[in-house]
Amino acid sequence: MSPLNKDMFRMIGRNGSRFLAMICIIAVGICFVTGVGGITPKLAGSLSRYYQSRAIADIDIKAKNPGGFSDEELRTIRNWKDVSSAEAMTQIDDPSGRTRVYIYPFHGKINKLKVVKGRLPQSADEVVVEQPGKKIKKRKTGDVIMVPLPGPAGPDGRENTQYKKVKVVGIVSSPLFLSLEGDVNIRNGKYLDTAVYFSDEHSPLSTPEGDFTPKTDVMVKLSPTDEYFTDSYIDRAEVIGRKLTHKLEKVFPEKDYEYLTLDQNPGYRAVKEICNKIDVIAQAFPAFFILVVGLVTLTNMSRMAEEERKNIGCLTSLGYSGKRITGEYLAFALGGTVAGEALGLVSGVFILPDVIYNAFKMLIFLPAETPELYPGLGIISSALMILAVFVVTSIVLYKTVSEVPARLFQPKSAKPGKKILLERTGLLWRSLSFKYKSAWRNIFRFKGRFWMIVLSVTGSTMLVVAGLGLRDAAMAENLPEMKTMKAISVAVIIFALLLSILVLYNITAMNIGERRREIATLEVLGYQMEEVYGFIYREIMIMATIGIILGIPAGMAFLNKIFVMMDFSGLSDVKTVSYLLAFGISEAFASVVMVLTRGQIRKVDMNDSLKSGE
């Protein structure tokens, strides 16, 4: 191992807490981005596999005439170039009630039913019913129910509904009833509370004179696909459905038809809409996390460049080039970045997608989860973070390694003190106690530290506001699919606060390290520990509060943009208490950081800290 490489490992040891903080900050950011980016692919992949296994129909063509489809019409559909298979069935919606009757090809190859309990019907007096949901009633095998069926038209030509007593012999699940809300009666718009299935081999409309069951629907399967949740799939089904009905109307001009694509199925549509909303969140947040990582790296590496001046000067005097020395520090920064990204990617592909996936139980009958992992967005964000860290570190080190060794061996001159704007206010400045005058001077003396804390806290507060706002919107809109947004909003809040704690901890620890001599001096002068804590934390809390105050309007603007992109809700749906809560939570977590770093102040050694730096 070369001396330069050995020195790099010693440097990691000297800056262990800083290195670990960088890893944790990056891990939190990448974990969130990877997790959010993996939710939609995980859900779409799982449902696509489910739809494939059930051979769900891509298009449902409906005959608008009472006689239904003839064998010739069915052949015309099957012979269409884009159709791989087609099967006819009968669907009858009660004109005044909430029941749907299917006369179904149980042994068909499209829209396969799964028997959840019991068995399939073996006579015209037996049925199976759809599994219960939020609207569909719960039935048991052995129940006897009355089912509406069309009878002969009355003298006035109106429909004459007749009721048939049947026995429930089984409970089934249909891929068409994916939504917990079920479906609506196409004749009166009411939510269905019962869906029953007769066997087409034992039709209740058969008589000794023959089978008078009209084939009202033809289920059409297009060429196989494993991507049901893409715009190209929806567009293709729409185009083929339109062309196919036009063809039928041209061949059979005396009849009318309409078609439905899978995109018009309530379960599919609900999932597609929520996936689109999650994608908006996945697109909106990565840039913020990359910005925060860039700021953290800038602060860390700037401080390291100051602390390592003598070491850099020694390496320069030994003949190492600026590029090689910069490479050592790049290895430090990029090593922490890659370690954090690896931790974030591994945790991100498992944590958030699994949690949010299970939240969809509130929306749909959740199928088995696909085993595939989807780190795509995390990998892209990781690459951008590496680029950001590389650029920032190179810029910070360039100025230091360009100095002559003699200057590097000398300590950098302290920043000269000068009046701040607040001092020119006269009465207001004179009314402040010494400890607050000192705090405000230090805040504006070190502008880099000020902006780092303010921008970081602004960003995390902005995310907390966004998370609380999304929660207020599952509640205001009161839509079933919005309920799953609650889990996402909670995740946003948790990750935002974690990021805030880590960034504040990192900067506070760095601040303590920079001011060890000042802390030791205060202790020598007889200040109590609580007073010493106040000198350090007072400045941090002032800057954090400024960041929180700026973060609330920034969060409102960010949230409004998300609402616009999602095309739902608005700022009017966000409760005032949520803004107050965002302020309170952010302040509380800033206070937690103060408690966590007290031990570092207590460990400052008065003798060592007061030794001359020269």
Coordinates of C-alpha atoms in Angstrom, one line a residue:
M1 CA 0.0 0.0 0.0
S2 CA 1.4 3.4 -1.0
P3 CA 2.0 6.1 1.6
L4 CA -0.8 8.2 0.1
N5 CA -3.3 5.3 0.4
K6 CA -2.2 4.8 4.0
D7 CA -2.7 8.5 4.7
M8 CA -6.2 8.2 3.2
F9 CA -7.2 5.5 5.7
R10 CA -5.7 7.6 8.6
M11 CA -7.7 10.5 7.3
I12 CA -10.9 8.4 7.6
G13 CA -9.9 7.6 11.1
R14 CA -9.4 11.2 12.0
N15 CA -12.7 12.2 10.5
G16 CA -14.7 9.1 11.4
S17 CA -17.9 10.9 12.6
R18 CA -17.9 13.1 9.6
F19 CA -17.5 10.1 7.3
L20 CA -20.2 8.2 9.0
A21 CA -22.6 11.3 8.9
M22 CA -22.0 11.6 5.1
I23 CA -22.8 7.9 4.7
C24 CA -26.0 8.2 6.7
I25 CA -27.3 11.3 5.0
I26 CA -26.7 9.8 1.5
A27 CA -28.3 6.5 2.6
V28 CA -31.5 8.2 3.8
G29 CA -31.8 10.2 0.6
I30 CA -31.1 7.3 -1.7
C31 CA -33.3 5.0 0.3
F32 CA -36.3 7.3 -0.1
V33 CA -35.7 8.0 -3.8
T34 CA -35.2 4.3 -4.5
G35 CA -38.2 3.3 -2.5
V36 CA -40.6 5.8 -4.0
G37 CA -39.3 5.0 -7.5
G38 CA -39.9 1.3 -7.0
I39 CA -43.5 1.5 -5.8
T40 CA -45.2 1.9 -9.2
P41 CA -43.0 -0.8 -11.0
K42 CA -43.6 -3.2 -8.1
L43 CA -47.4 -2.6 -8.2
A44 CA -47.6 -2.6 -12.0
G45 CA -45.4 -5.8 -12.2
S46 CA -47.5 -7.6 -9.6
L47 CA -50.8 -6.8 -11.2
S48 CA -49.5 -7.5 -14.7
R49 CA -48.5 -11.0 -13.6
Y50 CA -52.0 -11.4 -12.0
Y51 CA -53.7 -10.2 -15.1
Q52 CA -51.6 -12.6 -17.2
S53 CA -52.4 -15.6 -15.0
R54 CA -56.1 -14.8 -15.2
A55 CA -56.0 -14.0 -19.0
I56 CA -57.9 -10.8 -18.5
A57 CA -59.8 -9.5 -21.5
D58 CA -58.2 -6.5 -23.2
I59 CA -61.4 -5.4 -24.8
D60 CA -65.1 -6.1 -24.0
I61 CA -67.4 -5.6 -27.0
K62 CA -71.0 -5.2 -26.1
A63 CA -74.0 -5.7 -28.4
K64 CA -76.6 -2.9 -28.0
N65 CA -79.4 -4.9 -29.6
P66 CA -81.6 -7.4 -27.6
G67 CA -80.6 -10.4 -29.6
G68 CA -76.9 -10.2 -28.7
F69 CA -74.1 -11.7 -30.8
S70 CA -74.6 -14.3 -33.5
D71 CA -72.1 -17.0 -34.4
E72 CA -71.3 -15.1 -37.5
E73 CA -70.5 -11.9 -35.6
L74 CA -68.3 -13.9 -33.2
R75 CA -66.4 -15.4 -36.1
T76 CA -65.8 -11.9 -37.5
I77 CA -64.3 -10.8 -34.3
R78 CA -62.1 -13.9 -34.0
N79 CA -60.8 -13.5 -37.5
W80 CA -59.7 -9.9 -36.9
K81 CA -55.9 -9.7 -37.4
D82 CA -55.0 -8.3 -33.9
V83 CA -57.3 -10.7 -32.0
S84 CA -55.7 -13.8 -30.4
S85 CA -58.9 -15.2 -28.9
A86 CA -62.5 -14.2 -28.2
E87 CA -65.3 -15.7 -26.1
A88 CA -68.9 -14.8 -25.7
M89 CA -70.8 -14.5 -22.4
T90 CA -74.0 -12.9 -21.1
Q91 CA -74.1 -10.0 -18.7
I92 CA -77.5 -8.8 -17.3
D93 CA -77.8 -5.8 -14.9
D94 CA -81.0 -5.5 -12.9
P95 CA -82.6 -2.3 -14.3
S96 CA -83.8 -1.1 -10.9
G97 CA -81.5 -2.9 -8.4
R98 CA -77.9 -3.6 -7.5
T99 CA -77.5 -7.1 -8.9
R100 CA -75.5 -8.3 -11.9
V101 CA -76.0 -11.7 -13.5
Y102 CA -73.4 -13.5 -15.6
I103 CA -74.1 -16.6 -17.7
Y104 CA -70.5 -17.5 -17.8
P105 CA -68.2 -19.9 -19.7
F106 CA -66.5 -21.4 -16.6
H107 CA -64.1 -23.5 -18.7
G108 CA -63.1 -20.6 -21.0
K109 CA -59.6 -19.2 -21.4
I110 CA -60.4 -15.5 -20.9
N111 CA -61.2 -13.7 -17.6
K112 CA -60.7 -16.9 -15.6
L113 CA -62.5 -17.1 -12.3
K114 CA -60.9 -18.5 -9.2
V115 CA -63.0 -20.6 -6.8
V116 CA -62.3 -19.1 -3.3
K117 CA -64.6 -21.5 -1.5
G118 CA -67.1 -24.2 -2.5
R119 CA -67.5 -25.4 -6.1
L120 CA -68.9 -24.4 -9.5
P121 CA -72.6 -24.7 -10.4
Q122 CA -73.9 -28.0 -11.8
S123 CA -77.5 -27.0 -12.6
A124 CA -79.6 -23.9 -13.5
D125 CA -80.6 -23.7 -9.8
E126 CA -77.1 -23.2 -8.6
V127 CA -74.8 -20.1 -8.7
V128 CA -71.5 -18.9 -7.5
V129 CA -71.1 -15.3 -6.2
E130 CA -68.4 -12.7 -6.3
Q131 CA -66.2 -12.4 -3.1
P132 CA -67.3 -9.6 -0.7
G133 CA -65.8 -6.2 -0.9
K134 CA -66.7 -2.7 0.4
K135 CA -69.9 -2.7 -1.7
I136 CA -70.4 -6.4 -2.6
K137 CA -72.4 -8.2 0.1
K138 CA -70.9 -11.1 2.0
R139 CA -72.6 -14.4 1.0
K140 CA -72.0 -17.9 2.3
T141 CA -72.2 -21.3 0.5
G142 CA -75.6 -22.7 1.1
D143 CA -77.4 -19.4 1.1
V144 CA -80.6 -19.2 -1.0
I145 CA -81.0 -15.9 -2.9
M146 CA -83.4 -14.4 -5.4
V147 CA -81.8 -13.5 -8.7
P148 CA -83.4 -11.1 -11.3
L149 CA -83.7 -12.4 -14.9
P150 CA -85.3 -10.9 -18.0
G151 CA -88.7 -12.2 -18.8
P152 CA -91.1 -11.7 -21.8
A153 CA -91.9 -8.1 -22.5
G154 CA -95.3 -6.8 -21.3
P155 CA -98.1 -5.5 -23.4
D156 CA -96.6 -2.0 -23.3
G157 CA -93.2 -3.3 -24.5
R158 CA -91.4 -2.7 -21.2
E159 CA -89.1 -5.2 -19.7
N160 CA -90.6 -7.7 -17.4
T161 CA -88.1 -8.8 -14.7
Q162 CA -88.7 -12.2 -13.1
Y163 CA -87.0 -13.5 -10.0
K164 CA -85.5 -17.0 -9.7
K165 CA -84.6 -18.7 -6.4
V166 CA -81.1 -20.2 -6.5
K167 CA -78.6 -21.7 -4.2
V168 CA -75.1 -20.3 -3.6
V169 CA -72.6 -23.2 -4.0
G170 CA -69.4 -21.3 -4.2
I171 CA -67.5 -18.0 -3.8
V172 CA -65.3 -16.8 -6.7
S173 CA -63.0 -14.0 -7.5
S174 CA -63.0 -12.4 -11.0
P175 CA -60.1 -10.3 -12.3
L176 CA -62.7 -7.8 -13.4
F177 CA -63.6 -7.1 -9.8
L178 CA -60.2 -6.1 -8.6
S179 CA -61.4 -2.9 -6.9
L180 CA -62.8 -3.2 -3.4
E181 CA -65.5 -0.8 -4.5
G182 CA -66.6 -3.4 -7.0
D183 CA -68.4 -2.1 -10.2
V184 CA -71.5 0.0 -11.0
N185 CA -74.7 -1.2 -12.6
I186 CA -74.5 0.0 -16.2
R187 CA -78.2 0.6 -16.3
N188 CA -78.8 2.8 -13.2
G189 CA -75.3 3.8 -12.1
K190 CA -75.7 2.3 -8.6
Y191 CA -72.9 0.3 -7.0
L192 CA -73.4 -3.4 -7.3
D193 CA -74.0 -5.3 -4.1
T194 CA -74.3 -8.8 -5.7
A195 CA -72.7 -10.4 -8.7
V196 CA -73.8 -14.0 -9.5
Y197 CA -72.5 -16.4 -12.1
F198 CA -74.6 -19.2 -13.8
S199 CA -72.9 -21.8 -15.9
D200 CA -73.5 -21.3 -19.6
E201 CA -73.9 -25.1 -19.8
H202 CA -76.9 -24.8 -17.5
S203 CA -78.4 -21.4 -18.5
P204 CA -81.4 -20.3 -16.5
L205 CA -82.9 -18.9 -19.7
S206 CA -82.9 -22.3 -21.4
T207 CA -86.4 -23.9 -22.0
P208 CA -87.5 -27.2 -23.5
E209 CA -87.9 -25.4 -26.8
G210 CA -84.3 -24.2 -26.8
D211 CA -81.6 -21.9 -25.3
F212 CA -82.7 -18.3 -25.6
T213 CA -79.7 -16.8 -23.8
P214 CA -78.4 -13.7 -25.6
K215 CA -74.7 -13.4 -25.9
T216 CA -74.4 -9.8 -24.8
D217 CA -70.6 -9.5 -24.5
V218 CA -67.6 -10.8 -26.4
M219 CA -64.4 -10.8 -24.3
V220 CA -61.4 -10.1 -26.6
K221 CA -57.8 -11.1 -25.9
L222 CA -55.1 -9.4 -28.0
S223 CA -51.6 -10.7 -28.5
P224 CA -49.9 -11.5 -25.2
T225 CA -48.4 -8.6 -23.2
D226 CA -46.7 -8.4 -19.8
E227 CA -47.0 -4.6 -19.5
Y228 CA -50.6 -3.7 -18.8
F229 CA -49.9 -0.3 -17.1
T230 CA -48.3 1.5 -20.0
D231 CA -49.7 4.2 -22.2
S232 CA -48.8 2.2 -25.3
Y233 CA -51.0 -0.7 -24.1
I234 CA -53.9 1.5 -23.4
D235 CA -53.6 3.3 -26.7
R236 CA -53.3 0.0 -28.6
A237 CA -56.4 -1.5 -27.0
E238 CA -58.4 1.7 -27.7
V239 CA -57.4 1.8 -31.4
I240 CA -58.2 -1.9 -31.9
G241 CA -61.5 -1.6 -30.1
R242 CA -62.6 1.3 -32.2
K243 CA -61.5 -0.3 -35.5
L244 CA -63.2 -3.6 -34.5
T245 CA -66.6 -2.1 -33.7
H246 CA -66.4 0.0 -36.9
K247 CA -65.8 -3.3 -38.8
L248 CA -68.7 -5.0 -37.2
E249 CA -71.0 -2.0 -37.9
K250 CA -69.9 -2.1 -41.5
V251 CA -70.5 -5.9 -41.9
F252 CA -73.7 -5.9 -39.8
P253 CA -75.2 -2.4 -40.4
E254 CA -78.5 -3.2 -38.7
K255 CA -76.8 -3.6 -35.4
D256 CA -75.0 -1.3 -32.9
Y257 CA -72.0 -2.0 -30.7
E258 CA -69.8 -0.4 -28.1
Y259 CA -66.5 -1.4 -26.6
L260 CA -64.8 -1.0 -23.2
T261 CA -61.0 -1.4 -22.7
L262 CA -59.3 -2.5 -19.6
D263 CA -58.6 1.2 -18.9
Q264 CA -62.3 1.6 -18.1
N265 CA -62.4 -1.1 -15.5
P266 CA -62.7 0.5 -12.0
G267 CA -60.0 -1.5 -10.4
Y268 CA -57.5 -0.9 -13.2
R269 CA -58.3 2.7 -13.4
A270 CA -57.9 3.3 -9.6
V271 CA -54.5 1.6 -9.6
K272 CA -53.4 3.6 -12.8
E273 CA -54.4 6.9 -11.2
I274 CA -52.6 6.3 -7.9
C275 CA -49.5 5.1 -9.8
N276 CA -49.5 8.3 -11.8
K277 CA -49.7 10.3 -8.6
I278 CA -46.8 8.3 -7.0
D279 CA -44.8 8.9 -10.2
V280 CA -45.2 12.6 -9.7
I281 CA -43.7 12.3 -6.2
A282 CA -40.9 10.1 -7.5
Q283 CA -40.0 12.8 -10.1
A284 CA -40.2 15.7 -7.7
F285 CA -38.0 14.6 -4.8
P286 CA -34.7 13.3 -6.2
A287 CA -33.4 16.8 -7.2
F288 CA -33.9 18.0 -3.7
F289 CA -31.9 15.1 -2.1
I290 CA -29.1 15.6 -4.6
L291 CA -29.0 19.3 -3.7
V292 CA -28.8 18.6 0.0
V293 CA -26.0 16.0 -0.5
G294 CA -24.1 18.6 -2.6
L295 CA -24.5 21.1 0.3
V296 CA -23.4 18.6 2.9
T297 CA -20.4 17.6 0.8
L298 CA -19.4 21.2 0.2
T299 CA -19.5 22.0 3.9
N300 CA -17.7 18.8 5.0
M301 CA -15.0 19.1 2.4
S302 CA -14.5 22.8 2.9
R303 CA -14.0 22.2 6.6
M304 CA -11.7 19.2 5.9
A305 CA -9.6 21.3 3.6
E306 CA -9.1 23.8 6.4
E307 CA -8.3 21.1 9.0
E308 CA -5.9 19.2 6.7
R309 CA -3.9 22.2 5.5
K310 CA -0.7 21.0 7.2
N311 CA -1.1 17.5 5.9
I312 CA -1.7 18.8 2.4
G313 CA 1.3 21.0 2.7
C314 CA 3.4 18.0 3.9
L315 CA 2.3 15.9 0.9
T316 CA 3.0 18.8 -1.5
S317 CA 6.5 19.3 -0.1
L318 CA 7.2 15.6 -0.5
G319 CA 6.6 15.9 -4.2
Y320 CA 3.0 14.7 -4.6
S321 CA 1.1 16.5 -7.4
G322 CA -2.0 18.4 -6.8
K323 CA -4.0 15.9 -8.8
R324 CA -2.8 13.0 -6.6
I325 CA -3.6 14.8 -3.4
T326 CA -7.0 15.8 -4.7
G327 CA -7.5 12.2 -5.7
E328 CA -7.0 11.2 -2.0
Y329 CA -9.7 13.5 -0.8
L330 CA -11.9 12.5 -3.7
A331 CA -11.5 8.9 -2.6
F332 CA -12.6 9.9 0.9
A333 CA -15.7 11.8 -0.4
L334 CA -16.6 9.3 -3.0
G335 CA -16.0 6.3 -0.7
G336 CA -18.5 7.7 1.8
T337 CA -20.9 8.5 -1.1
V338 CA -20.7 5.0 -2.6
A339 CA -21.1 3.4 0.8
G340 CA -24.2 5.5 1.6
E341 CA -25.6 4.8 -1.8
A342 CA -25.1 1.1 -1.5
L343 CA -26.8 1.1 1.9
G344 CA -29.6 3.3 0.5
L345 CA -30.2 1.2 -2.6
V346 CA -30.3 -2.1 -0.6
S347 CA -32.7 -0.8 2.0
G348 CA -34.7 1.3 -0.5
V349 CA -35.7 -1.6 -2.8
F350 CA -37.2 -3.5 0.2
I351 CA -38.6 -1.0 2.7
L352 CA -40.8 1.5 1.0
P353 CA -42.2 -0.6 -1.9
D354 CA -43.2 -3.4 0.5
V355 CA -44.9 -1.0 3.0
I356 CA -46.7 1.0 0.3
Y357 CA -47.6 -2.1 -1.6
N358 CA -49.4 -3.5 1.4
A359 CA -51.2 -0.1 1.8
F360 CA -53.0 -0.9 -1.5
K361 CA -55.1 -3.5 0.5
M362 CA -57.3 -0.5 1.2
L363 CA -58.0 -0.1 -2.5
I364 CA -57.9 -3.4 -4.3
F365 CA -57.8 -7.2 -3.8
L366 CA -54.1 -7.3 -3.6
P367 CA -52.5 -10.1 -5.6
A368 CA -49.2 -11.8 -4.7
E369 CA -46.2 -9.5 -4.8
T370 CA -43.7 -9.8 -7.6
P371 CA -40.2 -10.8 -6.4
E372 CA -38.5 -8.4 -8.8
L373 CA -36.6 -5.5 -7.4
Y374 CA -36.8 -2.0 -9.0
P375 CA -33.7 0.2 -8.1
G376 CA -33.8 2.2 -11.4
L377 CA -34.5 5.7 -10.0
G378 CA -32.1 5.1 -7.1
I379 CA -29.3 4.1 -9.5
I380 CA -29.9 7.2 -11.6
S381 CA -30.0 9.4 -8.5
S382 CA -26.8 7.7 -7.2
A383 CA -25.0 8.5 -10.4
L384 CA -26.0 12.2 -10.2
M385 CA -24.9 12.3 -6.5
I386 CA -21.5 10.9 -7.4
L387 CA -21.2 13.5 -10.1
A388 CA -22.2 16.3 -7.6
V389 CA -19.8 15.1 -5.0
F390 CA -16.9 14.8 -7.5
V391 CA -17.5 18.4 -8.8
V392 CA -17.9 19.9 -5.3
T393 CA -14.9 18.2 -3.8
S394 CA -12.7 19.0 -6.8
I395 CA -13.6 22.7 -6.6
V396 CA -13.0 22.9 -2.9
L397 CA -9.6 21.1 -3.0
Y398 CA -8.3 23.0 -6.1
K399 CA -7.7 26.3 -4.2
T400 CA -6.0 24.5 -1.3
V401 CA -3.6 22.3 -3.3
S402 CA -2.7 25.3 -5.5
E403 CA -1.1 27.2 -2.5
V404 CA 2.6 26.9 -1.8
P405 CA 3.6 24.5 1.0
A406 CA 5.0 27.3 3.2
R407 CA 1.5 29.0 3.3
L408 CA -0.2 25.6 4.0
F409 CA 2.0 25.1 7.1
Q410 CA 0.8 28.4 8.5
P411 CA -2.7 28.5 10.1
K412 CA -5.3 30.4 8.1
S413 CA -6.0 33.9 9.4
A414 CA -9.2 34.2 11.3
K415 CA -12.0 36.1 9.7
P416 CA -12.0 39.7 10.7
G417 CA -14.9 40.8 12.8
K418 CA -17.1 43.6 11.4
K419 CA -20.4 45.2 12.1
I420 CA -23.5 43.4 11.1
L421 CA -26.7 45.1 9.9
L422 CA -28.4 44.5 13.2
E423 CA -25.7 46.5 15.0
R424 CA -26.8 49.6 13.1
T425 CA -30.3 49.5 14.5
G426 CA -29.3 51.3 17.6
L427 CA -32.0 50.8 20.2
L428 CA -32.7 47.2 19.2
W429 CA -29.1 46.2 19.3
R430 CA -28.5 47.9 22.7
S431 CA -31.5 46.0 24.1
L432 CA -30.0 42.6 23.3
S433 CA -27.9 40.9 26.0
F434 CA -24.3 40.0 25.4
K435 CA -25.0 36.3 24.6
Y436 CA -27.5 37.2 21.9
K437 CA -25.2 39.9 20.4
S438 CA -22.4 37.2 20.3
A439 CA -24.8 34.7 18.6
W440 CA -26.0 37.1 15.9
R441 CA -22.4 38.2 15.2
N442 CA -21.3 34.6 14.8
I443 CA -24.3 33.8 12.6
F444 CA -23.5 36.4 10.0
R445 CA -19.7 36.1 10.4
F446 CA -19.7 32.5 9.0
K447 CA -22.1 32.9 6.1
G448 CA -21.3 29.5 4.6
R449 CA -22.4 27.7 7.8
F450 CA -25.5 30.0 7.9
W451 CA -26.7 29.1 4.4
M452 CA -25.9 25.4 4.8
I453 CA -28.1 25.2 7.9
V454 CA -30.9 27.5 6.6
L455 CA -31.1 25.7 3.2
S456 CA -31.0 22.2 4.7
V457 CA -33.7 23.0 7.3
T458 CA -35.8 24.9 4.7
G459 CA -35.7 21.8 2.5
S460 CA -36.6 19.3 5.2
T461 CA -39.4 21.6 6.5
M462 CA -40.6 21.9 2.9
L463 CA -40.9 18.1 2.7
V464 CA -42.7 17.9 6.1
V465 CA -45.3 20.5 4.8
A466 CA -45.6 18.4 1.6
G467 CA -46.2 15.2 3.6
L468 CA -48.8 16.8 5.8
G469 CA -50.5 18.4 2.8
L470 CA -50.8 15.1 1.0
R471 CA -52.3 13.6 4.1
D472 CA -54.9 16.4 4.3
A473 CA -55.7 15.9 0.5
A474 CA -56.8 11.3 1.2
M475 CA -59.1 13.1 3.8
A476 CA -60.5 16.1 1.8
E477 CA -61.0 14.3 -1.5
N478 CA -62.4 11.2 0.3
L479 CA -61.5 9.0 -2.7
P480 CA -60.6 5.3 -2.1
E481 CA -57.4 5.6 -4.0
M482 CA -56.3 8.6 -2.0
K483 CA -56.3 6.5 1.2
T484 CA -53.0 4.9 0.0
M485 CA -51.5 8.3 -0.2
K486 CA -51.6 8.4 3.6
A487 CA -48.8 5.8 3.8
I488 CA -46.8 7.8 1.3
S489 CA -47.3 11.1 3.1
V490 CA -46.1 9.4 6.4
A491 CA -43.0 8.1 4.6
V492 CA -42.3 11.6 3.2
I493 CA -42.5 13.1 6.7
I494 CA -40.3 10.4 8.3
F495 CA -37.6 10.6 5.7
A496 CA -37.7 14.5 5.8
L497 CA -37.2 14.5 9.6
L498 CA -34.4 11.9 9.4
L499 CA -32.6 14.0 6.8
S500 CA -33.1 17.1 9.0
I501 CA -31.7 15.4 12.1
L502 CA -28.7 14.0 10.2
V503 CA -27.8 17.3 8.5
L504 CA -28.2 19.3 11.7
Y505 CA -26.3 16.8 13.7
N506 CA -23.5 16.9 11.1
I507 CA -23.3 20.6 11.1
T508 CA -23.6 21.0 14.9
A509 CA -20.8 18.4 15.4
M510 CA -18.7 20.3 12.9
N511 CA -19.5 23.6 14.7
I512 CA -18.4 22.1 18.0
G513 CA -15.1 20.9 16.4
E514 CA -14.4 24.4 15.0
R515 CA -15.0 26.1 18.3
R516 CA -13.2 23.8 20.7
R517 CA -10.9 26.6 21.8
E518 CA -13.8 28.9 22.4
I519 CA -15.6 26.2 24.4
A520 CA -12.5 25.5 26.5
T521 CA -12.0 29.3 27.1
L522 CA -15.6 29.7 28.3
E523 CA -15.0 26.7 30.7
V524 CA -11.8 28.2 32.0
L525 CA -13.5 31.5 32.6
G526 CA -16.0 29.7 34.9
Y527 CA -19.0 29.4 32.7
Q528 CA -21.4 26.7 33.7
M529 CA -22.1 23.8 31.2
E530 CA -25.6 25.0 30.6
E531 CA -24.2 28.5 29.6
V532 CA -21.6 26.8 27.4
Y533 CA -24.4 24.8 25.7
G534 CA -26.3 28.0 25.1
F535 CA -23.4 29.7 23.3
I536 CA -23.3 26.9 20.7
Y537 CA -27.0 25.9 20.5
R538 CA -28.4 29.4 20.5
E539 CA -26.9 30.1 17.1
I540 CA -28.0 26.7 15.7
M541 CA -31.6 27.2 16.8
I542 CA -31.8 30.7 15.4
M543 CA -30.6 29.5 12.0
A544 CA -32.9 26.4 12.2
T545 CA -35.9 28.7 13.0
I546 CA -35.1 30.9 10.0
G547 CA -34.9 27.8 7.8
I548 CA -38.3 26.6 9.2
I549 CA -39.9 29.9 8.6
L550 CA -38.7 29.9 5.0
G551 CA -39.5 26.2 4.6
I552 CA -43.3 26.7 5.2
P553 CA -44.0 29.0 2.2
A554 CA -41.5 26.9 0.1
G555 CA -43.4 23.8 1.1
M556 CA -46.7 25.5 0.1
A557 CA -45.3 26.3 -3.4
F558 CA -43.8 22.8 -3.7
L559 CA -47.1 21.2 -2.6
N560 CA -49.1 23.4 -5.0
K561 CA -46.9 22.2 -7.9
I562 CA -47.4 18.6 -6.9
F563 CA -51.2 19.1 -6.8
V564 CA -51.1 20.6 -10.3
M565 CA -49.0 17.8 -11.6
M566 CA -51.3 15.2 -10.0
D567 CA -54.4 17.1 -11.2
F568 CA -56.2 16.8 -7.9
S569 CA -56.9 18.7 -4.7
G570 CA -55.3 22.1 -3.9
L571 CA -53.8 24.2 -1.1
S572 CA -57.3 25.1 0.1
D573 CA -57.6 21.5 1.3
V574 CA -54.5 21.8 3.5
K575 CA -55.5 22.6 7.1
T576 CA -53.9 25.5 8.9
V577 CA -53.0 23.2 11.8
S578 CA -50.7 21.2 9.4
Y579 CA -48.6 24.3 8.8
L580 CA -48.4 24.9 12.6
L581 CA -47.6 21.2 13.0
A582 CA -44.8 21.4 10.4
F583 CA -43.3 24.3 12.4
G584 CA -43.6 22.5 15.7
I585 CA -42.2 19.1 14.5
S586 CA -39.2 20.7 12.8
E587 CA -38.4 22.8 15.9
A588 CA -38.8 19.7 18.1
F589 CA -36.4 17.7 16.0
A590 CA -33.9 20.5 15.9
S591 CA -34.0 20.4 19.7
V592 CA -33.4 16.6 19.6
V593 CA -30.1 17.3 17.8
M594 CA -29.1 19.7 20.6
V595 CA -29.5 16.9 23.1
L596 CA -27.6 14.4 21.0
T597 CA -24.5 16.5 20.7
R598 CA -24.2 17.6 24.4
G599 CA -21.8 14.8 25.0
Q600 CA -19.4 16.2 22.4
I601 CA -19.2 19.5 24.3
R602 CA -18.7 17.8 27.6
K603 CA -15.7 15.9 26.2
V604 CA -13.8 19.0 25.1
D605 CA -10.5 18.9 27.0
M606 CA -9.6 22.4 28.3
N607 CA -5.9 21.8 28.3
D608 CA -5.7 20.4 24.8
S609 CA -8.1 22.9 23.3
L610 CA -6.2 25.9 24.7
K611 CA -2.9 24.7 23.3
S612 CA -1.5 27.0 20.6
G613 CA -2.5 26.0 17.1
E614 CA 0.8 27.4 15.8

